[in-house]
mmCIF file of C-alpha atoms in Angstrom:
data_model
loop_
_atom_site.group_PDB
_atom_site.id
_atom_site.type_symbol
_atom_site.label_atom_id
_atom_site.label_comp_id
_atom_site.label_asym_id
_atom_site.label_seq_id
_atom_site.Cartn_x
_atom_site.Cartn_y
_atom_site.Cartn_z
ATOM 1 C CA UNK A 1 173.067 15.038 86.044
ATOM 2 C CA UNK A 2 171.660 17.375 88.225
ATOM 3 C CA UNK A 3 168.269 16.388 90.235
ATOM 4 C CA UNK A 4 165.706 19.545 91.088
ATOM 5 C CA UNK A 5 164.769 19.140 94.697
ATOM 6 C CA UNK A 6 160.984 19.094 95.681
ATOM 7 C CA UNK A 7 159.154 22.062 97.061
ATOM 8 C CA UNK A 8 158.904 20.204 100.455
ATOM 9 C CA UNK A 9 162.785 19.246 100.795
ATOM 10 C CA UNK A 10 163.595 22.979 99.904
ATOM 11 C CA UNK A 11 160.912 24.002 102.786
ATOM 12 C CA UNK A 12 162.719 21.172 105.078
ATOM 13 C CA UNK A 13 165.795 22.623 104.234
ATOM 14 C CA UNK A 14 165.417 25.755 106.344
ATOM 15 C CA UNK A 15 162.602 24.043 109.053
ATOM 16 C CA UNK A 16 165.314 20.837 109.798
ATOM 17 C CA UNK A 17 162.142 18.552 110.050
ATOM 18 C CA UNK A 18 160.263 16.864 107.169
ATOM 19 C CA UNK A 19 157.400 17.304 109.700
ATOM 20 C CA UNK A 20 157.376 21.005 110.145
ATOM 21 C CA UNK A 21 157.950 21.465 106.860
ATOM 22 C CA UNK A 22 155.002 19.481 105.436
ATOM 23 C CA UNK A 23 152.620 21.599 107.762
ATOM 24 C CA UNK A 24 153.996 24.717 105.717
ATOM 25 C CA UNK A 25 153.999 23.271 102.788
ATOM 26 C CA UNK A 26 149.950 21.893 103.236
ATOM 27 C CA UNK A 27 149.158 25.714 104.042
ATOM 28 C CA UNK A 28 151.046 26.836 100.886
ATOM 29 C CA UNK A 29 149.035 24.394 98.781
ATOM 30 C CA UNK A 30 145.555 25.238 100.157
ATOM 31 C CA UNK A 31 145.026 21.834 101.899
ATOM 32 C CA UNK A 32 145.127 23.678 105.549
ATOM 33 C CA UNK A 33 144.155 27.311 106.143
ATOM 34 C CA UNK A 34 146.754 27.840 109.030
ATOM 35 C CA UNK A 35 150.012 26.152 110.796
ATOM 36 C CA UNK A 36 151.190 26.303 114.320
ATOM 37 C CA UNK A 37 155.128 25.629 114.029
ATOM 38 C CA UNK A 38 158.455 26.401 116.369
ATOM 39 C CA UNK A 39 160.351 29.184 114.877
ATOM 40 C CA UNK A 40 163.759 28.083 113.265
ATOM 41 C CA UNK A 41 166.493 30.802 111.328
ATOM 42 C CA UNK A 42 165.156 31.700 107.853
ATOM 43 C CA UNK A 43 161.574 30.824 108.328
ATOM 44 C CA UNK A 44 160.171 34.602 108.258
ATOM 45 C CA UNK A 45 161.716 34.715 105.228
ATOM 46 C CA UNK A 46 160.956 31.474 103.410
ATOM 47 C CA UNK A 47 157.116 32.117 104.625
ATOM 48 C CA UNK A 48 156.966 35.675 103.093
ATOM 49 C CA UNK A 49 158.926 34.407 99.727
ATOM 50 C CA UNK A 50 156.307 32.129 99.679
ATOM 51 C CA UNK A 51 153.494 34.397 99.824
ATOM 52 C CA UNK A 52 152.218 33.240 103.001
ATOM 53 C CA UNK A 53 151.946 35.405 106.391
ATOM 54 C CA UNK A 54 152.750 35.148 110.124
ATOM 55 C CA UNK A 55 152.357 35.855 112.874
ATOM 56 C CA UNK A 56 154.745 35.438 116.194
ATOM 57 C CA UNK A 57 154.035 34.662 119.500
ATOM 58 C CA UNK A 58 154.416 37.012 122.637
ATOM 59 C CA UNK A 59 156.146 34.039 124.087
ATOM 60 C CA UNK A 60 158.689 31.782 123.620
ATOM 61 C CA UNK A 61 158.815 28.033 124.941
ATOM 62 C CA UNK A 62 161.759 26.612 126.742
ATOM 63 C CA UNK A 63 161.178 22.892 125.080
ATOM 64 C CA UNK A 64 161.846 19.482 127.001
ATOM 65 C CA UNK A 65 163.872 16.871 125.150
ATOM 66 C CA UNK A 66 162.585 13.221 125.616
ATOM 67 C CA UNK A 67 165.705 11.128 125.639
ATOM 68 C CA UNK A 68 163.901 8.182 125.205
ATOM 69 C CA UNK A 69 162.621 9.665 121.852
ATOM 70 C CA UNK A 70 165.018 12.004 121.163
ATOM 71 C CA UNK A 71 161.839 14.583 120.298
ATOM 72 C CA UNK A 72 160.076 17.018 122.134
ATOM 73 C CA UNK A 73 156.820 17.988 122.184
ATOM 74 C CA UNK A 74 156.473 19.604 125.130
ATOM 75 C CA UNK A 75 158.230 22.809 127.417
ATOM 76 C CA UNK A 76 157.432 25.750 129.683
ATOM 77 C CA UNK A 77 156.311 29.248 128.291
ATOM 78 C CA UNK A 78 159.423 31.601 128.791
ATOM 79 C CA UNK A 79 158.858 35.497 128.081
ATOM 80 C CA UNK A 80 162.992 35.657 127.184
ATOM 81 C CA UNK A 81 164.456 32.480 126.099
ATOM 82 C CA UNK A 82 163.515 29.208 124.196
ATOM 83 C CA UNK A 83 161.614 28.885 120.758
ATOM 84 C CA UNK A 84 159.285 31.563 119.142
ATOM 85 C CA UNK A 85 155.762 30.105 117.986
ATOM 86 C CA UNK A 86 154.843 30.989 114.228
ATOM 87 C CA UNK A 87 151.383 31.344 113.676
ATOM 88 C CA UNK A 88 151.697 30.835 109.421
ATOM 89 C CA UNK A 89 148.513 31.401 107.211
ATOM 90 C CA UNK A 90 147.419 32.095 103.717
ATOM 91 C CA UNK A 91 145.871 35.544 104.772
ATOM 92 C CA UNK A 92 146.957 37.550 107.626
ATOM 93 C CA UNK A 93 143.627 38.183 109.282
ATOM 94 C CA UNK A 94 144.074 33.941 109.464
ATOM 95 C CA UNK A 95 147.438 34.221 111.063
ATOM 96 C CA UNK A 96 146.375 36.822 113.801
ATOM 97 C CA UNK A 97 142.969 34.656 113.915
ATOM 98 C CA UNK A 98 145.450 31.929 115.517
ATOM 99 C CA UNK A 99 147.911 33.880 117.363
ATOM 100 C CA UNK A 100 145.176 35.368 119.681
ATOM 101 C CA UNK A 101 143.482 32.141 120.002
ATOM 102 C CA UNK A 102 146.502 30.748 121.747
ATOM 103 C CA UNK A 103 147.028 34.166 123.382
ATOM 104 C CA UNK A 104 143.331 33.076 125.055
ATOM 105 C CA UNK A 105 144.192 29.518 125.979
ATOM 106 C CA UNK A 106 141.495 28.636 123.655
ATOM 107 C CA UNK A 107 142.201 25.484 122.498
ATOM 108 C CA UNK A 108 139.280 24.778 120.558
ATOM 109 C CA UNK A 109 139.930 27.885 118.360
ATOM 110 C CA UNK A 110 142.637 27.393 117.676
ATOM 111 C CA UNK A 111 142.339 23.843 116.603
ATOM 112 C CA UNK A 112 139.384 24.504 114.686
ATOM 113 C CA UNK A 113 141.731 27.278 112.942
ATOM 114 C CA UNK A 114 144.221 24.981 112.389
ATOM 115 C CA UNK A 115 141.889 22.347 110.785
ATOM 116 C CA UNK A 116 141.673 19.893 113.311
ATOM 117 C CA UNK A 117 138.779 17.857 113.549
ATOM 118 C CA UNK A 118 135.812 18.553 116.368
ATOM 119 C CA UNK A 119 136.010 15.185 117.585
ATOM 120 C CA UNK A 120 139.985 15.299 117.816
ATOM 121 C CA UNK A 121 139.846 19.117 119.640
ATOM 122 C CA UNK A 122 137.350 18.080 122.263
ATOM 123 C CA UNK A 123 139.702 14.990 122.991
ATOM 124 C CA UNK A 124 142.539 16.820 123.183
ATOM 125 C CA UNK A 125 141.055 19.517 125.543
ATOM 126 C CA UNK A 126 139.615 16.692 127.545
ATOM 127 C CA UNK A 127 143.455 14.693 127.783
ATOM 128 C CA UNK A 128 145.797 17.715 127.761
ATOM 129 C CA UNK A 129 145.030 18.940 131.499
ATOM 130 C CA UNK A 130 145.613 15.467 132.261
ATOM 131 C CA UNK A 131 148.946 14.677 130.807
ATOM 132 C CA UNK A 132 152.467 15.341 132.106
ATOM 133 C CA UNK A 133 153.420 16.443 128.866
ATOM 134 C CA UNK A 134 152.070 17.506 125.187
ATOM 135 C CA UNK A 135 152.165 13.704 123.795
ATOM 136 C CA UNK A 136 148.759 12.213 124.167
ATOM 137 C CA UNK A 137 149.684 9.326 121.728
ATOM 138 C CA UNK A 138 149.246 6.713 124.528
ATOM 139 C CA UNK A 139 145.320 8.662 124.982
ATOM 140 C CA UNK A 140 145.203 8.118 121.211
ATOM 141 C CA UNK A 141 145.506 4.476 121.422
ATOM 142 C CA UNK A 142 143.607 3.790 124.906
ATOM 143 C CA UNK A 143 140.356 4.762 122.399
ATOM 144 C CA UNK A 144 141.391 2.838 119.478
ATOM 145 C CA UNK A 145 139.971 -0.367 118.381
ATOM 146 C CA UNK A 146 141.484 -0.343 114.870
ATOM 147 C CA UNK A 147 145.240 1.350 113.753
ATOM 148 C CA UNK A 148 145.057 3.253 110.428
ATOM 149 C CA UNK A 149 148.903 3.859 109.505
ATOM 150 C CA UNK A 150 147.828 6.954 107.850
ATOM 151 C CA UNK A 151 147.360 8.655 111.439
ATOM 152 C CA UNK A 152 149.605 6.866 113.201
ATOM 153 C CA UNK A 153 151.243 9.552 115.192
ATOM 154 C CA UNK A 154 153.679 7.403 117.029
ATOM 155 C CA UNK A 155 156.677 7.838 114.361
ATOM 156 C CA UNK A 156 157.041 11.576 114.825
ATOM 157 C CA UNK A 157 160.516 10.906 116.444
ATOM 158 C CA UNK A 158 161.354 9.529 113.088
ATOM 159 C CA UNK A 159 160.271 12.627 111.767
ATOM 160 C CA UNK A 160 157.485 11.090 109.725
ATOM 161 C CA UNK A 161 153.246 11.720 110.639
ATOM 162 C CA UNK A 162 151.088 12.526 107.673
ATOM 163 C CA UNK A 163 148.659 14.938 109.982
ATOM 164 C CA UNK A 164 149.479 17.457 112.131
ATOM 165 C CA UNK A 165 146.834 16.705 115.308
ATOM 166 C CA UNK A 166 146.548 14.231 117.928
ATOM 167 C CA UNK A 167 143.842 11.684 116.721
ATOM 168 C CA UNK A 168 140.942 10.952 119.239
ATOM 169 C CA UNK A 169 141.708 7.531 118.140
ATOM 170 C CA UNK A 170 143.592 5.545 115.459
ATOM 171 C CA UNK A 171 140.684 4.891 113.524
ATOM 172 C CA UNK A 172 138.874 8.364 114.214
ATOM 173 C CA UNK A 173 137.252 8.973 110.068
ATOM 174 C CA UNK A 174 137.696 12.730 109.746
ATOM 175 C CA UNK A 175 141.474 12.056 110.605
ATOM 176 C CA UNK A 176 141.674 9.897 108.083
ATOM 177 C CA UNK A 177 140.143 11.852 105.537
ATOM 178 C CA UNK A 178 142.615 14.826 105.836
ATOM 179 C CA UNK A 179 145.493 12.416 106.166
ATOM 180 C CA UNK A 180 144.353 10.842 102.781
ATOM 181 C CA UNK A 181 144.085 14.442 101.302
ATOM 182 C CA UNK A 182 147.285 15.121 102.470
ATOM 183 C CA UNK A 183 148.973 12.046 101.098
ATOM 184 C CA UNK A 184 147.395 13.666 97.829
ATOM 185 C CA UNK A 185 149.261 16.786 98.319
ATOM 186 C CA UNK A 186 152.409 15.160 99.178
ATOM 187 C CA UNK A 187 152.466 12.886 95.997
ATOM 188 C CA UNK A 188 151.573 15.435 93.451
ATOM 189 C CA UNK A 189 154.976 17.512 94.810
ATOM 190 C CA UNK A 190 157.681 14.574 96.209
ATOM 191 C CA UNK A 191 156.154 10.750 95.645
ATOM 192 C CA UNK A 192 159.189 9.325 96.717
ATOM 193 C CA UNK A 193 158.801 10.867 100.398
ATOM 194 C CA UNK A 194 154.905 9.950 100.415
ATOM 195 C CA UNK A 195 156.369 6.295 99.885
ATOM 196 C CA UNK A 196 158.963 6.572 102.315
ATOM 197 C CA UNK A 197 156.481 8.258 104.873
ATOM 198 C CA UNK A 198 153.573 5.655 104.114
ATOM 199 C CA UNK A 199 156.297 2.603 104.782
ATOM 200 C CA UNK A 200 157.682 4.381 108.025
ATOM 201 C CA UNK A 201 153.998 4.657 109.117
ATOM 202 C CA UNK A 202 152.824 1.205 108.811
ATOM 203 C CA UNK A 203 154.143 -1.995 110.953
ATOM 204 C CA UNK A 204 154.171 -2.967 114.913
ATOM 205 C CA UNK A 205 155.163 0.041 117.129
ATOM 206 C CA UNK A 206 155.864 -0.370 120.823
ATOM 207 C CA UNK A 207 155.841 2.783 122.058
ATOM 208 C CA UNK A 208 156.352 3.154 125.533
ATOM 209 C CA UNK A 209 156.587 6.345 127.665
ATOM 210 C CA UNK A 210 159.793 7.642 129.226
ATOM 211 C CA UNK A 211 160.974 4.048 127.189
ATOM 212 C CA UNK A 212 161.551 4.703 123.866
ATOM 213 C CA UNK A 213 159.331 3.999 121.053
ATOM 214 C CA UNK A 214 160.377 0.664 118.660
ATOM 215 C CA UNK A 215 159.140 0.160 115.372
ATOM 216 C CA UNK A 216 159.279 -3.552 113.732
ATOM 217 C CA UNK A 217 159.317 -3.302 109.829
ATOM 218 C CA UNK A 218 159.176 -6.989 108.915
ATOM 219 C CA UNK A 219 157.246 -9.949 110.568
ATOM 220 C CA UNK A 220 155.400 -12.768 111.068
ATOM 221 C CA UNK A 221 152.425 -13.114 113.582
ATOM 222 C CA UNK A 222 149.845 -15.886 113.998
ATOM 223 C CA UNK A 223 148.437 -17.781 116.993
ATOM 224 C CA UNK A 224 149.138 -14.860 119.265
ATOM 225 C CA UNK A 225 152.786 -14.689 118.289
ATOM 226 C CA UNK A 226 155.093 -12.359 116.473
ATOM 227 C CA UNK A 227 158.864 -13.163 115.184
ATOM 228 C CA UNK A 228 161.344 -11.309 113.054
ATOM 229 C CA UNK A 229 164.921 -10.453 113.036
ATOM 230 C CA UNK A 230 166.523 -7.784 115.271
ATOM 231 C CA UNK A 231 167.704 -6.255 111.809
ATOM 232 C CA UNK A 232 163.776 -5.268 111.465
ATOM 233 C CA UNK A 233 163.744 -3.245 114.538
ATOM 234 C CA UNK A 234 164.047 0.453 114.137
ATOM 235 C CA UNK A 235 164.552 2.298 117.678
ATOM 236 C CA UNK A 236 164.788 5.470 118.976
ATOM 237 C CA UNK A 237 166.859 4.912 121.761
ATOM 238 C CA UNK A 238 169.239 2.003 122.602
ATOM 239 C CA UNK A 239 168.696 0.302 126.291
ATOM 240 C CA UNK A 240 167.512 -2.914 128.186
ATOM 241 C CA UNK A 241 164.648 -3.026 126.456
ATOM 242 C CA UNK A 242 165.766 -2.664 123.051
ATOM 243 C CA UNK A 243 167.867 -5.595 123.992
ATOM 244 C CA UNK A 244 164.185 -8.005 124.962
ATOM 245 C CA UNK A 245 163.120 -6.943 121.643
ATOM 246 C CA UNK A 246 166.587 -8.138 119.766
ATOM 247 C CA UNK A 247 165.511 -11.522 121.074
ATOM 248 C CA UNK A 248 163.064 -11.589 118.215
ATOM 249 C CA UNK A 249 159.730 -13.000 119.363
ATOM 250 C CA UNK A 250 156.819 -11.424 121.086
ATOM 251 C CA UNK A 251 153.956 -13.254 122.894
ATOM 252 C CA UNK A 252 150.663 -11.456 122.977
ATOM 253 C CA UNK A 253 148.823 -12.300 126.370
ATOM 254 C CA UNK A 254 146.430 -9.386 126.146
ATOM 255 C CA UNK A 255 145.329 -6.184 124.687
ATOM 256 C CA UNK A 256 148.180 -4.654 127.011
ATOM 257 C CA UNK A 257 149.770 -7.383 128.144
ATOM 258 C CA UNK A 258 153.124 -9.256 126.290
ATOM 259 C CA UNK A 259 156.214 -11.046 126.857
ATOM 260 C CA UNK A 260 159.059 -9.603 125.225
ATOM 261 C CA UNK A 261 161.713 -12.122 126.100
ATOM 262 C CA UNK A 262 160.053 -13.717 128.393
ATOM 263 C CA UNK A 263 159.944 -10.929 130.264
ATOM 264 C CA UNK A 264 155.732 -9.375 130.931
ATOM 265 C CA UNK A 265 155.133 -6.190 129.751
ATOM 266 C CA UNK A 266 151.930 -4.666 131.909
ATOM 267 C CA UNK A 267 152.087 -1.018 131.928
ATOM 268 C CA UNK A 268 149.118 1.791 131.226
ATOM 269 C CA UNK A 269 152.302 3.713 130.023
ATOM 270 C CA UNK A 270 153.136 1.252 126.925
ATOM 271 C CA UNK A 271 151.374 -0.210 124.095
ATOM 272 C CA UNK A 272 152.016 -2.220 121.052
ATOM 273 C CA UNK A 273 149.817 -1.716 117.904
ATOM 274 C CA UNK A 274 150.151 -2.898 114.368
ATOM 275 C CA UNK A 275 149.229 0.006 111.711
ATOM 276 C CA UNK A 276 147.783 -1.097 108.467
#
């Protein structure tokens, strides 16, 4: 028997990323006015057959890979070679609206544009300058004093976020609300990718810079400590540390401070959280 595939796989089809395609997909069902995605073949045409419009930058961006993560999200503006930026909207006048935004270097535009929250756009103008590359997920978490899994942004790698900004923390409210709207959107189209989203999103992440980023789906923590099985890790890269972690027990000696067998982890690079 033959199974109709959801708006958003059809969408992912062409973008290769559940991610990217989501971000389209909230724009074609009103819940954003505009995306900011990386170009891929047959997106021009799967945004016009959708009724949407675009834009494209003057620009193209010659994108980093982070081993550790196997993901980029950052590069170097090339006038020739690398990725085209699409600038996708429900009205043209929107799209443009965005494209010369960027054009300006105004990052507050085009956040607001793009629906971001104020609180989120002045934290990432205030981080961005800072940071050796585009991920400010470690910023995110340096702020947070409670870990909503619905804007966790530290499983992108696994191709799985639920918003499309970098959250001035993982508890900031107005993230949360548009994350909650969009698990709305989701469900109503694919529920069975909202669930497997919502799962991917919640548990302990380690997520370490230039490391690799190490999600534990099952566990048990009290007194400070936290076991499970090495079958419950989920990594993005396999290396030394991946190999602490098979050990299967973590000892909490601080907010940023653990041993991972036995070994201390104390690094302003690397933090572990547990989203809930």
């Amino acid at each position: 028997m033959l199974t109709m595939k959801s708006e958003i796989a059809s969408i992912a089809d062409v973008t290769c990323s559940v991610i990217k395609a989501l971000d389209i997909f909230y724009v074609l069902k009103g819940a954003k006015e505009a995306a900011r995605v990386f170009a891929s073949p047959g997106m021009q045409e799967l945004v016009k057959s959708n009724g949407l419009f675009y834009e494209t930058s003057d620009f193209k961006v010659m994108l980093r890979n982070d081993a550790s993560r196997c993901f980029s999200d950052s590069g170097v503006r090339n006038m020739e070679k690398g990725e085209s930026v699409l600038y996708i909207a429900r009205s043209g006048e929107k799209a443009l609206e965005a494209k010369e935004a960027e054009d300006r270097n105004d990052n507050n535009k085009l956040g607001e544009i793009l629906g971001y929250p104020e609180c989120c756009r002045s934290f990432f103008s205030e981080n961005i300058e800072k940071s050796k590359s585009s991920d400010l997920t470690v910023q995110s978490w340096k702020n947070s004093s409670s870990f909503y899994a619905g804007i966790n942004t530290s499983m992108r790698c696994f191709d799985a976020c639920l918003i499309s900004h970098f959250p001035c923390s993982f508890g900031c409210e107005d993230s949360r609300l548009i994350a909650d709207r969009n698990k709305k959107v989701i469900g109503a189209s694919d529920a069975t990718l909202l669930n497997s989203i919502e799962a991917a999103l919640k548990g302990i992440v380690i997520y370490s810079e230039g490391i690799g980023v190490y999600k534990i789906r099952k566990y048990v923590a009290g007194n400070g400590i936290i076991e499970y099985t090495p079958e419950d890790i989920e990594p993005s890269c396999i290396n030394d540390f991946y190999s602490l972690l098979k050990k299967g027990r973590i000892v909490i000696l601080g907010r940023n401070r653990f041993l991972i067998g036995g070994v201390e982890v104390n690094d302003a690079h690397t933090f572990m959280a547990e989203f809930l």
